[in-house]
Structures are given as C-alpha cells and as structure tokens.
Amino acid sequence: MNYETVRETDPAVADALDGELQRQRDTLAMIASENHVSPAVLEAQGSALTNKYAEGYPGKRYYAGCEYADEVEQLAIDRAKELWGAEHVNVQPHSGTQANMGVYLAMLDAGDKILSLDLNHGGHLSHGHPANFTGQLYEVEQYVVDEETGYIDYEGLHAQAEEFEPDIIVSGYSAYPREVDFERVQETADAVGALHLADIAHITGLVAGGVHESPVGVADFVTGSTHKTIRAGRGGIIMTSEEYADDIDKAVFPGGQGGPLMHNIAGKAVGFKEALEPEFDDYAAQVVENAKVLGETLEGHGFELVSGGTDTHLVLVDLRPSHPDTTGGDAEEALEEVGLVLNANTVPGETRSPFNPSGIRAGTPALTTRGMGTEEMEQVGDLIARVVDAPDDADVKAEAAAEIDELTDAFPLYE
Ligand SMILES: *Cc1c(COP(=O)(O)O)cnc(C)c1O
C-alpha cells in the first residue's frame, strides 16, 4: 500500500497518509470504537463512486447514470438485511450520528421528549447532550447505571419513563461493557407508549456475529455506525420495519442529507459481504473472549472494572480505587507514548472533569482483526498495568515500547 499518486500531486497530504498508515501499523489500536477494515473495503471506499450523484434510492434517483450506484446500494441493503435480519434498511446515513438524526427527524417534532442514558454513564452525544442538536431541539431526560453494580438500572429507567412520558427511549451505548437487555427496554417503551431506538453503533459486529442479543425485531428502530465492530468502513445504517420504511427514507433524504456517499456505501457492501462469511462469527466471538481475558488480566493486577467485567468488546476501568492519583488522561498519555492507543473515559459516579476523567476504556476489535488472541491479551494487560503503575518511569516505558514493537511486527497490518 502506498500513496504514490497522491504524492505526485500533494506531498504534504501523502506524508500525512503515510504517517497514519505507519502509525496504525506500529501501534495497538484499543479505542473501542475503532477497527481496521480490510484492503477490499479500503479499495471500494477509494473508488470512482465518490464522483457520482445518486440522490434518491435504488431505482428512484433524481439523476441519470445511476445503474452502478443502484447495484452497489442494493447489494449493501440486501446484505445488511441478511446480516441482521431487518425488514427495511437504509444504508445512506453518513455516520452513526446521522443515522440517529434520521430516526429523530422521522418520528419527533421539536420539543418532543427523549429518554436516554447519561453521557457520563456510557451514553452518546447524539442521544440528547446539550452540545448536540438533540439536546437543543428536544426535551431530554437521562437515565443512569446503578453506580454500585455498573449495570443499567432498568427498574429506575422504567419508573423514570412512567414519570417523564418520553416520545422515544434510546438504548445502546458507547462505553457500556455489559450485554444490553433490549427486550426489557422495549417492555418499558410499550408500557409508556414510547418508541424505542436501539443504537448498536458499537456492537453492530457482535450482533451480526451472534455474540450479543439482537434488538432487530424488538426495537422500533436500530441504528449503527458501520466502521466499528462490523468493520465495513466509515458510515451509518438504520434498520426498521416496513411500517416506518417510508418515514425513515424520507427523513434521511431529503430530510437530513443530500447525495449519498456512494463510495462509502460500496465499502459497506463489501464489509457486509465479509461479515456474512462464517469466519466473521469466529471473529466476533474472539473479540469478546479477548476482552474478557484483558479484563481478567487487569483485575489480576488490582484494577477495578466497572460492572466487574465485560460481556462485550470493551472494558471500562475505574482508576480511582487502584490508582487514586492517576487520572484517565495520565494513563492515556503514558500508554500513547509507548504505542498503545486507548481513551480516557468518564465512569459512573464520575468525580473529575469529562476532559480528564477517572477511567480508561479499552477495546479489542482492532487487535483481534490483526489476529491477536488471548495470549496477547494477557501480555497487553500486563503491559497496561506496568505503564499505568509507573507512568513517569522512562525505563518501564522503554521496555513496554519495545514489547509493542515486537507485537505489532508479529501481527502485521496492510502488508
Ligand atoms: C459511535 C457512536 C455513534 C455514532 O458515532 P459516529 O461517529 O457519528 O458514527 C452513535 N451512538 C453510539 C452509542 C456510539 O457509540
């Protein structure tokens, strides 16, 4: 892989592209929302479809010359239906946030009520944060996780829903290590006459791979990002039933977006095809197994995991009990220095600022894509512990960096 043609035109951008490729090769990507797509997905995303205007939907476009755009989009839709078992799929949202926007635009009026999980407890900006359009256009209340157990407080959610009478309840989260009980949220939605949006941005691949309960056919709407565990390149997706199909399609285009990013839709089609292969189920299972082993290794070193473990692709570590003087930001920075990239994260009952919170979040999707298994997760867990125990020790960090060099060499990326 090289950027020779870019280099001829624009050496500055070529340098940055090379730098990024090398950075991904040389570091352990443990940001839980990230992954490495296949070379086939990369190629599809870099295709001539980026030139094509295809406003509308397959067979009903506002422009001529859409025969190949139609083919690609229909393939993406059909494969998504097969992967997740959805009745209706829209693959045009530019990202997960735009997928959520499509649902809100389709179903809510300004001032309507959203009930969603608090961002500090693992929610997402697009679920009603004041800095996001959702927090500005809609009336938002937030539910929480039980701070003792780290699990969603489903009873509290139910009581709050009866009181607040939301128009829509949002489930599905960014930093929640446990399996989500979508049926239970649906019962609450039914009881209070609310719609239910299950945002599976993080766990699209785990649901497709059969290692997490599916909200498809349970919740009214299921949204996701396509670049996270499902590994199909940057973008978003909405799944729903025939009942809401027209409303959703109109809300995505022309309601909230212009022309679809057809090159990204090609990436989705290719990524979904890869995910339909039986090997993808093994991948999804390995992602979860790896996260379990990573979590157990960290616990063995005295770290405290929010909820005491994980059912998913990520662990959320509360540093306060084990490392009261080390913030999430300190840990993130020391680990980045040695070549392990994860993010500082708020934890339930957060006592620090969201800009330098008390936790770190670590995910296994990208390392698993590189072929790493439980043995490597033990090694990585040991390494995180050593660095976070001594974030200012140059010798410890030099040793950790050398170990990561060996690991990344042993599990090469984009050869
Ligand atoms: C990542 C994420 C999204 C979407 O993010 P985009 O960056 O817009 O794709 C939406 N909801 C949740 C819960 C997420 O974690």
XYZ file of C-alpha atoms and ligand atoms in Angstrom:
430
model
C 0.000 0.000 0.000
C 1.426 3.390 -0.940
C 0.220 6.841 -1.869
C 2.467 7.479 -4.865
C -0.217 9.136 -6.976
C -1.207 11.422 -4.144
C 2.476 12.179 -3.601
C 2.905 13.421 -7.168
C 0.140 15.968 -6.613
C 0.366 16.706 -2.945
C 3.424 15.595 -0.965
C 2.137 17.189 2.237
C -1.014 15.059 2.283
C 0.925 11.985 1.092
C 3.279 12.403 4.049
C 0.340 12.532 6.429
C -1.324 9.496 4.824
C 1.909 7.529 5.029
C 2.342 8.670 8.592
C -1.144 7.498 9.533
C -0.685 4.117 7.864
C 2.601 3.651 9.674
C 1.024 4.803 12.944
C -1.683 2.161 12.630
C 0.903 -0.496 11.808
C 3.140 0.425 14.729
C 0.581 0.927 17.492
C -2.037 -1.125 19.283
C -5.419 0.431 18.452
C -7.506 -0.100 21.575
C -10.032 2.698 21.177
C -13.144 0.571 21.473
C -14.955 2.265 18.573
C -12.092 1.672 16.134
C -11.176 -1.216 13.889
C -9.065 -1.948 10.802
C -11.127 -2.541 7.638
C -9.909 -4.990 5.018
C -7.927 -3.855 1.959
C -11.047 -4.678 -0.102
C -13.163 -2.235 1.910
C -10.438 0.410 1.614
C -10.300 -0.021 -2.147
C -14.073 0.208 -2.524
C -14.103 3.395 -0.456
C -11.431 4.893 -2.678
C -13.354 4.100 -5.870
C -14.765 6.340 -8.621
C -18.181 6.154 -6.979
C -17.091 9.208 -4.986
C -17.874 11.180 -8.155
C -21.444 10.019 -8.542
C -24.537 11.924 -7.514
C -27.230 9.426 -6.638
C -29.819 11.405 -4.695
C -32.790 9.160 -4.098
C -32.818 5.390 -3.676
C -32.065 2.426 -5.970
C -34.405 2.582 -8.974
C -35.755 6.037 -7.918
C -32.920 8.501 -8.451
C -33.003 12.177 -9.268
C -30.007 11.830 -11.608
C -29.096 9.834 -14.704
C -26.250 7.351 -14.813
C -27.028 5.590 -11.556
C -27.004 1.965 -12.740
C -23.840 1.037 -10.845
C -24.734 3.150 -7.845
C -28.045 1.266 -7.762
C -26.281 -2.080 -7.899
C -23.913 -1.219 -5.087
C -26.549 0.269 -2.810
C -28.920 -2.656 -3.375
C -26.127 -5.101 -2.527
C -25.388 -3.193 0.684
C -29.095 -3.213 1.612
C -29.630 -6.904 0.815
C -26.551 -7.978 2.726
C -27.478 -5.860 5.737
C -30.952 -7.425 5.744
C -29.386 -10.862 5.725
C -26.779 -10.000 8.369
C -29.127 -8.510 10.915
C -32.481 -9.895 9.780
C -34.051 -6.473 9.294
C -37.192 -5.836 7.216
C -36.066 -2.453 5.979
C -32.581 -0.983 5.792
C -31.283 2.458 4.884
C -27.527 2.484 4.217
C -27.233 6.173 3.356
C -26.582 7.827 6.746
C -23.128 9.376 6.616
C -22.367 8.169 10.144
C -23.990 6.785 13.250
C -24.947 10.252 14.414
C -26.695 10.900 11.099
C -28.475 7.560 11.446
C -29.853 8.699 14.794
C -30.750 12.056 13.269
C -32.743 10.216 10.606
C -34.823 8.474 13.258
C -35.429 11.636 15.289
C -36.346 13.642 12.174
C -38.718 10.922 11.039
C -40.523 10.430 14.328
C -40.192 13.500 16.555
C -41.247 17.133 16.458
C -39.156 19.839 18.051
C -39.850 19.819 21.781
C -40.684 16.103 21.910
C -39.168 14.037 24.686
C -36.131 11.752 24.577
C -35.170 9.474 27.453
C -31.575 8.263 27.124
C -28.547 7.186 29.143
C -26.385 9.875 30.727
C -23.188 10.524 28.709
C -21.102 10.117 31.878
C -22.627 6.670 32.305
C -21.808 5.492 28.791
C -24.331 7.298 26.566
C -23.605 9.197 23.337
C -23.695 12.860 22.357
C -26.384 12.143 19.759
C -28.725 10.854 22.468
C -29.543 14.310 23.807
C -26.398 16.023 25.034
C -26.820 19.812 25.372
C -23.892 20.384 22.976
C -25.610 18.265 20.292
C -28.650 19.239 18.191
C -30.634 16.609 20.078
C -30.146 18.453 23.356
C -31.148 21.706 21.696
C -34.216 20.612 19.722
C -35.762 18.105 22.094
C -36.609 17.830 25.762
C -34.211 15.303 27.230
C -34.092 13.344 30.448
C -31.412 10.819 31.168
C -31.353 7.522 32.985
C -28.318 6.066 34.690
C -26.482 2.903 35.529
C -26.600 1.606 39.078
C -23.387 3.054 40.488
C -22.886 0.039 42.753
C -23.164 -2.621 40.076
C -22.351 -0.682 36.900
C -25.370 -2.268 35.169
C -28.209 -0.297 33.571
C -30.790 0.427 36.249
C -33.739 -0.988 34.289
C -36.164 -0.501 37.178
C -35.099 3.105 37.561
C -35.470 3.550 33.822
C -38.997 2.151 33.975
C -40.044 4.415 36.834
C -38.485 7.426 35.147
C -40.276 6.632 31.888
C -43.642 6.447 33.672
C -42.985 9.848 35.189
C -41.432 11.594 32.157
C -43.625 10.005 29.436
C -40.986 10.175 26.691
C -41.795 10.007 22.987
C -38.724 7.855 22.416
C -36.407 5.829 24.629
C -32.850 5.310 23.437
C -30.886 2.203 24.361
C -27.434 1.197 23.115
C -24.289 2.881 24.394
C -20.679 3.972 23.839
C -18.977 2.834 26.994
C -21.096 0.070 28.458
C -19.322 -3.248 28.951
C -22.387 -5.406 29.571
C -24.959 -7.024 27.322
C -27.938 -4.711 26.856
C -31.362 -6.175 27.650
C -33.229 -4.685 24.697
C -36.392 -6.676 25.479
C -36.562 -5.119 28.900
C -36.236 -1.597 27.491
C -38.921 -2.499 24.946
C -41.286 -3.542 27.758
C -40.841 -0.113 29.295
C -41.357 1.599 25.936
C -44.567 -0.406 25.413
C -45.784 0.381 28.929
C -45.472 4.132 28.426
C -46.365 4.303 24.727
C -42.890 5.396 23.644
C -40.906 4.430 20.576
C -37.637 2.570 21.137
C -34.403 3.362 19.326
C -31.669 0.783 19.895
C -28.370 2.353 18.869
C -25.961 -0.531 18.334
C -23.139 1.632 16.927
C -20.506 -0.168 18.987
C -21.896 -3.672 18.837
C -23.074 -3.999 15.211
C -20.443 -6.683 14.645
C -21.195 -8.504 17.890
C -24.893 -8.672 16.995
C -24.143 -9.746 13.408
C -21.701 -12.344 14.725
C -24.285 -13.759 17.131
C -22.472 -12.947 20.370
C -24.837 -10.233 21.585
C -28.629 -10.263 21.780
C -30.143 -8.524 18.743
C -32.606 -5.638 19.049
C -33.733 -6.156 15.438
C -37.405 -7.129 15.520
C -37.598 -5.938 19.136
C -36.974 -2.182 18.993
C -38.794 0.062 16.505
C -35.512 1.394 15.147
C -31.978 0.060 15.188
C -29.132 2.361 14.201
C -25.421 1.850 13.947
C -22.060 3.006 12.737
C -20.503 0.762 10.089
C -16.845 1.386 10.952
C -16.822 -0.081 14.457
C -17.093 -3.808 15.236
C -18.750 -4.587 11.882
C -15.584 -3.402 10.045
C -17.327 -2.089 6.915
C -15.818 1.389 6.683
C -16.978 4.769 7.873
C -20.709 5.362 7.749
C -24.070 4.718 9.352
C -27.111 2.486 8.929
C -30.758 2.434 10.012
C -32.847 -0.712 10.327
C -36.584 -0.741 10.878
C -39.826 -2.477 9.941
C -41.909 -1.893 6.795
C -44.216 0.245 8.934
C -41.622 3.017 9.248
C -39.707 2.429 5.998
C -41.011 5.445 4.079
C -40.733 7.803 7.024
C -37.123 6.807 7.595
C -36.109 7.001 3.942
C -37.647 10.461 3.589
C -36.017 11.681 6.793
C -32.564 10.561 5.621
C -33.016 12.011 2.130
C -34.122 14.693 1.505
C -34.878 15.349 5.203
C -31.383 15.454 6.619
C -28.857 14.691 3.906
C -28.103 15.395 0.253
C -26.418 12.951 -2.093
C -25.341 9.658 -0.536
C -21.613 8.897 -0.135
C -21.734 6.138 -2.731
C -18.062 5.183 -2.296
C -18.699 4.595 1.399
C -21.834 2.630 0.584
C -19.590 0.444 -1.617
C -17.354 -0.045 1.434
C -20.406 -1.060 3.464
C -21.463 -3.575 0.781
C -18.014 -5.193 0.770
C -17.693 -5.180 4.550
C -21.152 -6.721 4.970
C -20.228 -9.461 2.497
C -17.148 -10.228 4.572
C -19.282 -10.283 7.710
C -21.642 -12.854 6.143
C -18.766 -15.343 5.940
C -18.714 -17.903 8.766
C -15.256 -16.644 9.817
C -16.841 -13.400 10.949
C -18.713 -15.240 13.707
C -15.376 -16.573 14.920
C -14.002 -13.049 14.812
C -16.889 -11.679 16.889
C -16.532 -14.476 19.456
C -12.782 -13.864 19.672
C -13.328 -10.116 20.198
C -15.454 -10.876 23.272
C -13.151 -13.632 24.557
C -10.200 -11.272 24.173
C -11.967 -8.517 26.120
C -12.758 -10.991 28.927
C -9.129 -12.071 29.186
C -7.916 -8.478 29.021
C -10.312 -7.580 31.837
C -9.302 -10.564 33.986
C -5.633 -9.739 33.478
C -6.190 -6.139 34.559
C -8.178 -7.282 37.585
C -5.313 -9.598 38.460
C -3.130 -6.505 38.633
C -5.534 -4.783 41.038
C -7.516 -2.676 38.571
C -11.241 -2.243 39.141
C -13.547 -2.822 36.181
C -16.873 -1.009 36.018
C -19.514 -3.748 36.477
C -16.741 -6.158 37.471
C -16.112 -7.472 33.967
C -17.379 -7.458 30.424
C -19.763 -9.258 28.045
C -18.671 -7.220 25.051
C -15.682 -5.890 23.139
C -14.598 -3.395 25.778
C -13.540 -2.978 29.362
C -14.079 0.192 31.350
C -11.545 0.688 34.121
C -12.243 2.961 37.096
C -8.761 4.071 38.160
C -9.863 5.715 41.401
C -9.725 2.709 43.752
C -6.410 1.315 42.482
C -4.638 4.479 41.290
C -6.210 7.449 43.115
C -3.533 9.858 41.907
C -3.593 8.803 38.247
C -6.283 10.300 36.020
C -7.603 8.678 32.873
C -5.735 11.370 30.953
C -2.438 10.498 32.667
C -2.903 6.837 31.781
C -3.958 7.596 28.193
C -0.899 9.796 27.705
C 1.634 7.352 29.164
C 0.180 4.496 27.115
C 0.194 6.519 23.918
C 3.892 7.227 24.477
C 4.616 3.505 24.377
C 2.384 2.855 21.357
C -0.871 1.711 22.913
C -3.756 3.966 21.941
C -6.898 3.977 24.072
C -9.017 6.736 25.571
C -9.681 8.309 28.918
C -13.351 7.872 29.759
C -15.839 9.016 32.350
C -17.040 6.365 34.766
C -20.339 6.076 36.670
C -20.178 8.399 39.665
C -17.509 10.491 37.942
C -15.786 12.910 40.289
C -13.386 14.518 37.816
C -13.946 16.618 34.706
C -15.073 14.972 31.436
C -11.866 16.387 29.897
C -9.701 14.455 32.328
C -11.934 11.773 33.781
C -11.227 8.884 36.154
C -11.398 5.953 33.798
C -9.922 4.373 30.717
C -11.835 2.433 28.074
C -10.058 -0.317 26.152
C -11.473 -2.332 23.272
C -10.327 -5.462 21.469
C -11.916 -5.220 17.960
C -8.837 -3.863 16.153
C -6.292 -6.119 17.875
C -8.499 -9.115 17.139
C -8.631 -8.078 13.480
C -4.823 -8.186 13.485
C -5.080 -11.807 14.618
C -4.256 -11.423 18.290
C -5.749 -13.891 20.762
C -5.971 -14.442 24.483
C -2.229 -14.913 24.962
C -1.563 -11.488 23.503
C -4.384 -10.011 25.620
C -2.619 -11.244 28.749
C 0.562 -9.632 27.518
C -1.235 -6.383 26.699
C -2.983 -6.383 30.080
C 0.367 -6.855 31.853
C 1.814 -4.065 29.790
C -1.017 -1.631 30.573
C -0.613 -2.417 34.271
C 3.140 -1.796 34.239
C 2.815 1.535 32.435
C -0.140 2.834 34.465
C 1.593 1.781 37.697
C 4.619 3.889 36.731
C 3.543 6.469 34.144
C 6.684 8.562 34.662
C 9.239 5.738 34.676
C 11.308 6.028 31.477
C 12.768 2.513 31.809
C 9.364 0.881 32.204
C 8.074 2.806 29.209
C 11.075 1.965 27.023
C 10.622 -1.718 27.794
C 6.891 -1.545 27.069
C 7.521 0.265 23.779
C 9.989 -2.418 22.686
C 7.467 -5.124 23.539
C 4.778 -3.367 21.489
C 7.183 -3.126 18.540
C 7.618 -6.885 18.686
C 3.864 -7.453 18.919
C 2.986 -5.180 16.010
C 5.722 -6.820 13.908
C 4.372 -10.261 14.728
C 0.813 -9.225 13.723
C 1.360 -7.050 10.633
C -1.290 -4.775 9.179
C -1.936 -3.957 5.484
C 1.087 -5.858 4.193
C -20.029 5.822 17.884
C -21.435 6.007 18.305
C -22.367 6.667 17.493
C -22.084 7.271 16.175
O -20.935 7.924 16.011
P -20.462 8.417 14.580
O -19.106 8.903 14.913
O -21.390 9.508 14.172
O -20.504 7.254 13.647
C -23.688 6.712 17.898
N -24.073 6.138 19.024
C -23.221 5.488 19.837
C -23.754 4.843 21.059
C -21.869 5.416 19.512
O -21.033 4.795 20.324
